[in-house]
């Protein structure tokens, strides 16, 4: 079960959006747990918190820094605390990890040895830093996009309050992983900040922080952060509540208050944004609605666009936007799945970086292990060409988004083969045609595509989405 399924199951089971920070902070530890053995006292306190809250929360969030500050005994306490958490409740490790060089080994440690379900990451080193954590298809990451720390305002609000850095982080990180892989961590007491982020990322889980400042309005926070379905927002249990001997009663009261406000908000805003087709063609393409949606959300554009190869095309395809539209992304995965279910393979391989979210979504759907060939081999760390676990001799199907010249996907296939894997089939979403499949076949690969560019253009022209000039420009290219 992947992280978001596990999280949603607990949200439904406990009817709760609450999560608890399991932080062994000696300064916050109740006096009743003080003793000569500070580690033992902290351990007893954390066990008490878990026992009192497990029926009323959807997740736990231990902060790695507190355990590290206690040295080796602190890391041992972390292991003990993780063991004490009921296995059905997801664990989000608050690490704010930011070191690119240690990403691979750290991801392996937290996900395979510590068995946590998700981790918080700093975005500053970009997608390269996040990718090693996304190759674990049943795990997830939360990207820190803003904090409530006043000293960070000069950075987070740069260059202007109208277009601040933290909003750019939200926009960019949406291209790094699917909604099932990647959520956002938002520390703020300002409901307007939360509402702006929700507007940009309606499909993402938001883990709220720092919302309990004096004068904070819980209803405004929920109105700003909940998605159109009335969920998608995780609320922290106030830190000072965790020291109460009557923790169970207090968290029940907070649980009830949040659910009551949530119910009222859902009732007041009972709408659902769904795309509906506005055309009816006699000779309808099987993927007509998907093609129209891709055009309507800006994945397909017409004009004069310079490609990476230097060639100028009268159109441009940007499939990275689909991960921000669950309705479309689900249909794209289904279309890939129709091809993949007829192929023979042991593992899926996505080509970085564009197809990694799609490959991960397919790995989850098909319950199939995923790997990927690196774009470049780093001069540090493990220097691996292939990320993920595999065995030489296995058959790998390569998944990519767009087939233009075939160069990048064949280079990826060759890297897989250099590691002793066998590649027979390459599956893409869009084939730009012009003999690319023939080039694949000449190199020993069978090419498969959900759509061709001519199918897309013909459908858009028949539906009136593009005019005669745009259609002719395509046919002349």
Coordinates of C-alpha atoms in Angstrom, one line a residue:
X1 CA 0.0 0.0 0.0
X2 CA 1.4 3.4 -1.0
X3 CA 1.7 6.3 1.4
X4 CA -1.3 8.3 0.2
X5 CA -3.6 5.2 0.3
X6 CA -2.4 4.5 3.8
X7 CA -2.9 8.1 4.8
X8 CA -6.4 8.3 3.3
X9 CA -7.4 5.0 4.9
X10 CA -6.5 6.5 8.3
X11 CA -8.2 9.8 7.6
X12 CA -11.4 7.8 6.9
X13 CA -11.0 5.3 9.7
X14 CA -10.3 7.9 12.4
X15 CA -12.3 10.7 10.7
X16 CA -9.3 12.9 11.3
X17 CA -7.0 15.4 9.6
X18 CA -4.8 15.6 12.7
X19 CA -1.1 14.6 12.8
X20 CA 1.1 14.5 15.9
X21 CA 4.7 15.6 16.1
X22 CA 6.7 13.1 18.1
X23 CA 9.6 15.3 19.2
X24 CA 11.8 14.4 22.2
X25 CA 12.4 18.0 23.2
X26 CA 13.7 18.1 26.8
X27 CA 12.5 21.7 27.1
X28 CA 8.9 20.6 26.4
X29 CA 8.9 17.4 28.4
X30 CA 6.3 17.4 31.3
X31 CA 7.9 17.4 34.7
X32 CA 6.2 14.1 35.6
X33 CA 8.6 12.4 33.2
X34 CA 11.8 14.1 34.5
X35 CA 14.4 11.7 35.9
X36 CA 18.2 11.2 35.9
X37 CA 17.9 9.2 32.7
X38 CA 16.6 11.9 30.3
X39 CA 16.3 9.4 27.3
X40 CA 14.1 7.1 29.4
X41 CA 11.9 10.0 30.4
X42 CA 11.5 11.2 26.9
X43 CA 10.7 7.7 25.7
X44 CA 8.0 7.3 28.3
X45 CA 6.5 10.6 27.3
X46 CA 6.5 9.7 23.6
X47 CA 4.9 6.3 24.3
X48 CA 2.2 8.1 26.3
X49 CA 1.5 10.5 23.4
X50 CA 1.1 7.6 21.0
X51 CA -1.2 5.6 23.3
X52 CA -3.4 8.6 23.9
X53 CA -3.7 9.8 20.3
X54 CA -3.6 6.7 18.0
X55 CA -7.4 6.6 17.7
X56 CA -7.7 10.3 16.8
X57 CA -4.9 11.1 14.3
X58 CA -4.1 10.2 10.7
X59 CA -0.3 10.3 10.9
X60 CA 2.7 10.8 13.1
X61 CA 5.6 13.1 12.4
X62 CA 8.9 12.6 14.3
X63 CA 11.4 15.4 13.8
X64 CA 14.8 13.9 13.1
X65 CA 16.8 16.9 14.4
X66 CA 15.6 16.4 18.0
X67 CA 16.7 12.7 18.0
X68 CA 20.1 13.6 16.3
X69 CA 20.7 16.3 19.0
X70 CA 20.6 13.6 21.6
X71 CA 23.4 11.7 19.9
X72 CA 23.5 7.9 19.5
X73 CA 20.9 7.4 22.4
X74 CA 18.6 9.7 20.5
X75 CA 18.8 7.6 17.3
X76 CA 18.1 4.5 19.4
X77 CA 15.1 6.4 20.8
X78 CA 13.9 7.1 17.3
X79 CA 14.0 3.4 16.5
X80 CA 12.1 2.6 19.6
X81 CA 9.5 5.3 18.9
X82 CA 9.0 4.1 15.3
X83 CA 8.4 0.6 16.6
X84 CA 5.8 1.9 19.1
X85 CA 3.7 3.5 16.3
X86 CA 0.9 1.2 15.2
X87 CA 1.8 -0.2 11.8
X88 CA -1.4 1.0 10.1
X89 CA -0.6 4.7 10.8
X90 CA 1.7 6.4 8.4
X91 CA 4.9 8.0 9.6
X92 CA 6.2 11.3 8.0
X93 CA 9.9 11.8 9.0
X94 CA 10.5 15.6 9.4
X95 CA 14.1 15.7 8.1
X96 CA 14.2 18.8 5.9
X97 CA 16.9 16.9 4.1
X98 CA 18.8 19.1 1.7
X99 CA 22.2 17.4 0.8
X100 CA 22.3 16.3 -2.8
X101 CA 25.4 14.1 -2.2
X102 CA 23.7 11.9 0.4
X103 CA 20.2 11.7 -1.2
X104 CA 20.5 8.1 -2.5
X105 CA 21.8 6.5 0.6
X106 CA 19.6 8.6 2.9
X107 CA 16.5 7.6 0.9
X108 CA 17.4 4.0 1.2
X109 CA 18.0 4.2 4.9
X110 CA 14.8 6.0 5.8
X111 CA 12.5 4.0 3.4
X112 CA 14.0 0.5 3.6
X113 CA 15.7 0.3 7.0
X114 CA 13.6 2.7 9.1
X115 CA 10.4 1.9 7.1
X116 CA 9.0 5.4 7.3
X117 CA 6.3 6.3 4.8
X118 CA 7.2 9.8 3.8
X119 CA 9.8 12.5 4.4
X120 CA 10.1 16.3 4.3
X121 CA 12.7 17.7 1.9
X122 CA 14.2 21.1 1.2
X123 CA 13.6 22.2 -2.4
X124 CA 16.7 24.4 -2.9
X125 CA 18.8 21.9 -4.8
X126 CA 15.9 21.2 -7.2
X127 CA 14.6 18.0 -8.8
X128 CA 17.9 16.2 -8.7
X129 CA 17.6 16.1 -5.0
X130 CA 14.1 14.8 -4.9
X131 CA 14.3 12.1 -7.6
X132 CA 16.2 9.5 -5.4
X133 CA 13.3 9.6 -3.0
X134 CA 10.6 9.2 -5.7
X135 CA 12.0 5.9 -7.0
X136 CA 10.3 4.2 -4.1
X137 CA 6.8 4.0 -5.5
X138 CA 5.0 3.3 -2.2
X139 CA 6.6 6.3 -0.4
X140 CA 6.2 10.0 -0.6
X141 CA 7.9 13.4 0.0
X142 CA 6.7 16.7 1.3
X143 CA 8.4 19.7 -0.1
X144 CA 9.0 22.6 2.3
X145 CA 7.7 25.7 0.4
X146 CA 7.3 28.3 3.2
X147 CA 7.8 28.8 6.9
X148 CA 6.3 31.2 9.4
X149 CA 9.8 32.2 10.7
X150 CA 9.9 36.1 10.5
X151 CA 13.6 35.9 9.6
X152 CA 12.9 33.9 6.4
X153 CA 10.5 36.6 5.0
X154 CA 13.2 38.4 3.2
X155 CA 14.0 35.3 1.2
X156 CA 10.6 33.8 0.8
X157 CA 8.9 37.0 -0.3
X158 CA 11.7 37.7 -2.8
X159 CA 11.6 39.3 -5.4
X160 CA 8.1 40.7 -4.8
X161 CA 5.1 39.9 -2.6
X162 CA 3.1 39.4 -5.8
X163 CA 5.5 36.8 -7.2
X164 CA 7.4 35.5 -4.2
X165 CA 9.9 32.6 -4.1
X166 CA 7.7 30.3 -2.1
X167 CA 5.0 30.3 -4.8
X168 CA 7.7 29.6 -7.4
X169 CA 8.7 26.6 -5.3
X170 CA 5.1 25.4 -5.3
X171 CA 4.7 25.8 -9.1
X172 CA 8.1 24.1 -9.8
X173 CA 7.8 21.2 -7.4
X174 CA 4.5 20.2 -9.0
X175 CA 6.5 19.1 -12.0
X176 CA 8.7 16.8 -9.8
X177 CA 6.2 14.2 -8.8
X178 CA 2.6 13.1 -9.0
X179 CA 0.0 14.0 -6.4
X180 CA 0.4 10.5 -5.0
X181 CA 4.1 11.1 -4.5
X182 CA 4.6 14.6 -3.6
X183 CA 2.9 16.9 -1.1
X184 CA 3.7 20.4 0.3
X185 CA 4.7 21.5 3.8
X186 CA 3.4 25.0 4.6
X187 CA 4.3 26.8 7.8
X188 CA 2.1 29.9 8.1
X189 CA -0.3 31.7 10.4
X190 CA -1.7 33.6 7.4
X191 CA -4.8 32.0 5.8
X192 CA -4.3 34.1 2.7
X193 CA -0.9 32.5 2.1
X194 CA -2.4 29.0 2.5
X195 CA -5.3 29.9 0.2
X196 CA -2.9 31.1 -2.5
X197 CA -0.9 27.9 -2.3
X198 CA -4.1 25.8 -2.5
X199 CA -5.2 27.8 -5.5
X200 CA -2.0 26.9 -7.3
X201 CA -1.9 23.3 -6.1
X202 CA -5.5 22.1 -5.8
X203 CA -4.5 18.5 -6.1
X204 CA -1.8 18.3 -3.5
X205 CA -1.8 17.2 0.1
X206 CA -0.8 20.2 2.3
X207 CA 0.8 19.5 5.7
X208 CA 0.2 22.7 7.6
X209 CA 2.6 24.0 10.3
X210 CA 2.7 26.8 12.8
X211 CA -1.1 27.5 12.6
X212 CA -1.6 27.7 16.4
X213 CA -0.2 31.2 17.0
X214 CA -2.1 33.5 19.3
X215 CA -5.1 34.9 17.5
X216 CA -5.1 32.3 14.7
X217 CA -8.5 31.4 13.3
X218 CA -9.0 27.7 12.8
X219 CA -12.0 28.1 10.5
X220 CA -10.1 30.4 8.2
X221 CA -7.2 28.0 8.0
X222 CA -9.5 25.1 7.1
X223 CA -11.4 27.3 4.5
X224 CA -8.1 28.2 2.9
X225 CA -6.4 24.8 3.0
X226 CA -9.1 22.2 2.3
X227 CA -9.5 21.2 -1.3
X228 CA -12.8 21.1 -3.2
X229 CA -13.5 17.6 -1.7
X230 CA -13.1 18.9 1.8
X231 CA -9.8 17.1 2.5
X232 CA -6.2 17.4 1.3
X233 CA -5.1 19.3 4.5
X234 CA -3.2 17.8 7.5
X235 CA -3.5 19.8 10.8
X236 CA -0.9 19.6 13.5
X237 CA -1.9 18.9 17.1
X238 CA -0.7 21.9 19.2
X239 CA 2.7 21.2 20.8
X240 CA 1.6 22.5 24.2
X241 CA -1.4 20.1 24.2
X242 CA 1.0 17.1 24.2
X243 CA 2.2 17.8 27.7
X244 CA -1.3 17.5 29.2
X245 CA -2.2 14.5 31.4
X246 CA -5.6 14.6 29.8
X247 CA -4.3 14.4 26.3
X248 CA -6.9 11.9 25.1
X249 CA -9.8 14.1 26.1
X250 CA -8.2 17.3 24.7
X251 CA -7.4 15.8 21.4
X252 CA -10.9 14.3 21.1
X253 CA -12.3 17.9 21.7
X254 CA -10.0 19.3 19.0
X255 CA -10.9 16.4 16.7
X256 CA -14.6 17.1 17.1
X257 CA -14.2 20.9 16.5
X258 CA -12.2 20.4 13.3
X259 CA -14.7 17.9 11.9
X260 CA -17.7 20.1 12.7
X261 CA -16.0 23.1 10.9
X262 CA -15.0 20.9 8.0
X263 CA -18.6 19.6 7.6
X264 CA -19.9 23.2 7.5
X265 CA -17.4 24.2 4.9
X266 CA -18.2 21.2 2.7
X267 CA -21.9 22.0 2.9
X268 CA -21.3 25.7 2.0
X269 CA -19.0 24.9 -0.9
X270 CA -20.5 21.7 -2.4
X271 CA -19.2 22.1 -5.9
X272 CA -17.0 19.9 -8.0
X273 CA -14.9 21.0 -11.0
X274 CA -15.1 18.4 -13.7
X275 CA -14.3 18.7 -17.5
X276 CA -17.1 17.8 -19.9
X277 CA -16.8 17.4 -23.6
X278 CA -18.4 20.2 -25.7
X279 CA -18.2 18.5 -29.1
X280 CA -19.8 15.5 -30.8
X281 CA -18.0 14.1 -33.9
X282 CA -19.3 11.4 -36.2
X283 CA -15.9 9.8 -36.6
X284 CA -14.8 10.1 -33.0
X285 CA -11.2 9.1 -32.1
X286 CA -11.1 6.6 -29.1
X287 CA -9.1 9.2 -27.2
X288 CA -11.0 12.2 -28.3
X289 CA -11.9 13.5 -24.9
X290 CA -8.4 13.1 -23.6
X291 CA -7.0 15.0 -26.6
X292 CA -9.4 17.9 -26.1
X293 CA -8.6 18.0 -22.4
X294 CA -4.8 18.1 -23.1
X295 CA -5.4 21.0 -25.4
X296 CA -7.7 22.8 -23.0
X297 CA -5.3 22.7 -20.0
X298 CA -2.4 23.9 -22.1
X299 CA -0.4 20.7 -22.7
X300 CA -0.7 21.2 -26.5
X301 CA 0.0 24.6 -28.0
X302 CA 0.3 25.9 -31.5
X303 CA 2.7 28.6 -32.7
X304 CA 6.4 28.6 -33.6
X305 CA 8.4 26.7 -31.0
X306 CA 12.1 25.9 -30.9
X307 CA 12.8 22.3 -29.8
X308 CA 15.8 21.1 -27.8
X309 CA 17.3 19.8 -31.1
X310 CA 17.1 23.4 -32.6
X311 CA 14.3 22.5 -35.0
X312 CA 11.3 24.8 -35.1
X313 CA 7.9 23.1 -34.9
X314 CA 4.5 24.7 -35.4
X315 CA 3.3 23.1 -32.1
X316 CA 4.7 22.4 -28.6
X317 CA 3.8 19.5 -26.3
X318 CA 4.2 20.0 -22.5
X319 CA 3.0 16.9 -20.7
X320 CA 4.4 17.9 -17.3
X321 CA 1.2 19.7 -16.6
X322 CA -0.9 16.5 -16.5
X323 CA 0.4 15.6 -13.0
X324 CA -1.4 18.7 -11.7
X325 CA -4.8 17.6 -13.1
X326 CA -5.9 14.3 -11.5
X327 CA -8.7 13.8 -13.9
X328 CA -6.4 14.0 -17.0
X329 CA -3.5 12.2 -15.3
X330 CA -5.8 9.2 -14.5
X331 CA -6.9 8.9 -18.1
X332 CA -3.3 9.1 -19.3
X333 CA -2.3 6.3 -17.0
X334 CA -5.2 4.2 -18.2
X335 CA -4.2 4.8 -21.8
X336 CA -0.6 3.6 -21.1
X337 CA -2.0 0.7 -19.2
X338 CA -4.0 -0.6 -22.2
X339 CA -0.7 -1.0 -24.1
X340 CA 1.4 -2.3 -21.2
X341 CA -1.0 -5.1 -20.2
X342 CA -0.3 -6.8 -23.5
X343 CA 3.5 -6.7 -23.1
X344 CA 5.9 -9.0 -21.3
X345 CA 8.2 -7.4 -18.8
X346 CA 9.6 -7.7 -15.2
X347 CA 10.2 -4.0 -14.5
X348 CA 9.2 -0.5 -15.6
X349 CA 11.8 2.1 -16.5
X350 CA 11.0 5.8 -16.8
X351 CA 13.3 8.1 -18.7
X352 CA 14.3 11.2 -16.6
X353 CA 12.8 13.5 -15.9
X354 CA 9.6 14.0 -17.8
X355 CA 8.3 10.5 -17.7
X356 CA 9.2 9.7 -14.0
X357 CA 5.8 10.7 -12.6
X358 CA 4.0 8.6 -15.2
X359 CA 6.3 5.6 -14.8
X360 CA 5.7 5.8 -11.0
X361 CA 2.0 6.0 -11.4
X362 CA 2.0 3.0 -13.7
X363 CA 4.3 1.1 -11.3
X364 CA 1.7 1.7 -8.6
X365 CA -1.2 0.7 -10.8
X366 CA 0.4 -2.5 -12.2
X367 CA 2.1 -3.4 -8.9
X368 CA 5.4 -3.6 -10.9
X369 CA 8.9 -2.6 -9.7
X370 CA 10.3 0.6 -11.2
X371 CA 13.8 1.7 -12.0
X372 CA 15.3 4.5 -14.1
X373 CA 18.6 5.2 -15.9
X374 CA 20.3 8.4 -14.7
X375 CA 20.6 11.3 -17.2
X376 CA 24.2 11.7 -16.0
X377 CA 26.4 9.7 -13.7
X378 CA 27.5 11.7 -10.7
X379 CA 31.2 11.9 -9.7
X380 CA 30.3 11.3 -6.1
X381 CA 28.1 8.9 -4.1
X382 CA 27.4 5.5 -5.5
X383 CA 28.0 6.6 -9.2
X384 CA 25.2 4.3 -10.3
X385 CA 24.0 4.4 -13.8
X386 CA 20.6 2.8 -12.9
X387 CA 18.6 3.8 -9.8
X388 CA 16.5 1.2 -8.1
X389 CA 16.8 -2.5 -7.5
X390 CA 17.0 -5.0 -10.3
X391 CA 18.6 -8.3 -11.4
X392 CA 20.6 -8.8 -14.6
X393 CA 18.7 -10.7 -17.2
X394 CA 15.3 -9.2 -16.4
X395 CA 13.1 -7.7 -19.1
X396 CA 12.4 -4.0 -18.8
X397 CA 9.8 -2.0 -20.6
X398 CA 10.8 1.6 -21.1
X399 CA 8.2 4.3 -20.6
X400 CA 8.7 7.9 -22.0
X401 CA 6.4 10.8 -22.7
X402 CA 7.2 12.0 -26.2
X403 CA 9.0 10.4 -29.1
X404 CA 10.6 13.0 -31.3
X405 CA 13.9 11.7 -32.7
X406 CA 14.2 8.6 -30.4
X407 CA 17.7 9.6 -29.3
X408 CA 17.0 10.1 -25.6
X409 CA 14.9 7.0 -25.2
X410 CA 17.4 4.8 -27.0
X411 CA 20.2 6.2 -24.9
X412 CA 18.2 5.3 -21.8
X413 CA 17.6 1.8 -23.2
X414 CA 21.3 1.4 -23.9
X415 CA 22.2 2.3 -20.3
X416 CA 19.7 -0.3 -19.0
X417 CA 21.2 -2.9 -21.4
X418 CA 24.7 -2.0 -20.2
X419 CA 23.6 -3.2 -16.7
X420 CA 22.6 -6.6 -18.1
X421 CA 18.9 -5.9 -18.5
X422 CA 16.9 -6.7 -21.7
X423 CA 14.8 -4.0 -23.4
X424 CA 12.3 -5.1 -26.1
X425 CA 9.5 -2.5 -25.9
X426 CA 9.4 1.3 -25.6
X427 CA 6.0 2.8 -24.8
X428 CA 5.4 6.6 -25.2
X429 CA 2.4 8.8 -25.0
X430 CA 2.9 10.8 -28.2
X431 CA 4.7 9.8 -31.3
X432 CA 5.8 12.7 -33.5
X433 CA 6.0 10.2 -36.4
X434 CA 8.3 11.0 -39.3
X435 CA 9.8 7.5 -39.2
X436 CA 10.9 7.4 -35.5
X437 CA 9.3 4.0 -34.9
X438 CA 11.3 2.6 -37.8
X439 CA 14.5 3.9 -36.3
X440 CA 13.6 2.2 -33.0
X441 CA 13.0 -1.1 -34.9
X442 CA 16.3 -0.8 -36.7
X443 CA 18.0 -0.6 -33.3
X444 CA 16.1 -3.7 -32.0
X445 CA 13.2 -2.1 -30.2
X446 CA 9.4 -2.3 -30.7
X447 CA 7.8 1.1 -30.4
X448 CA 4.3 1.7 -29.0
X449 CA 2.4 5.0 -28.7
X450 CA -0.9 6.0 -27.2
X451 CA -1.3 8.8 -29.7
X452 CA 0.4 10.2 -32.8
X453 CA 0.8 13.9 -33.5
X454 CA -1.4 13.6 -36.6
X455 CA -4.2 12.0 -34.6
X456 CA -4.1 14.8 -32.2
X457 CA -4.0 17.5 -34.8
X458 CA -6.8 16.0 -36.9
X459 CA -9.0 15.7 -33.8
X460 CA -8.4 19.3 -32.7
X461 CA -9.1 20.5 -36.2
X462 CA -12.4 18.6 -36.5
X463 CA -13.4 19.8 -33.0
X464 CA -12.7 23.5 -33.9
X465 CA -9.9 23.9 -31.4
X466 CA -7.4 24.9 -34.1
X467 CA -8.0 26.9 -37.3
X468 CA -7.2 26.3 -41.0
X469 CA -3.9 28.1 -40.7
X470 CA -2.7 26.1 -37.7
X471 CA -3.8 22.8 -39.4
X472 CA -2.0 23.7 -42.6
X473 CA 1.1 24.7 -40.8
X474 CA 1.3 21.3 -39.2
X475 CA 0.8 19.5 -42.5
X476 CA 3.5 21.5 -44.2
X477 CA 6.0 20.9 -41.4

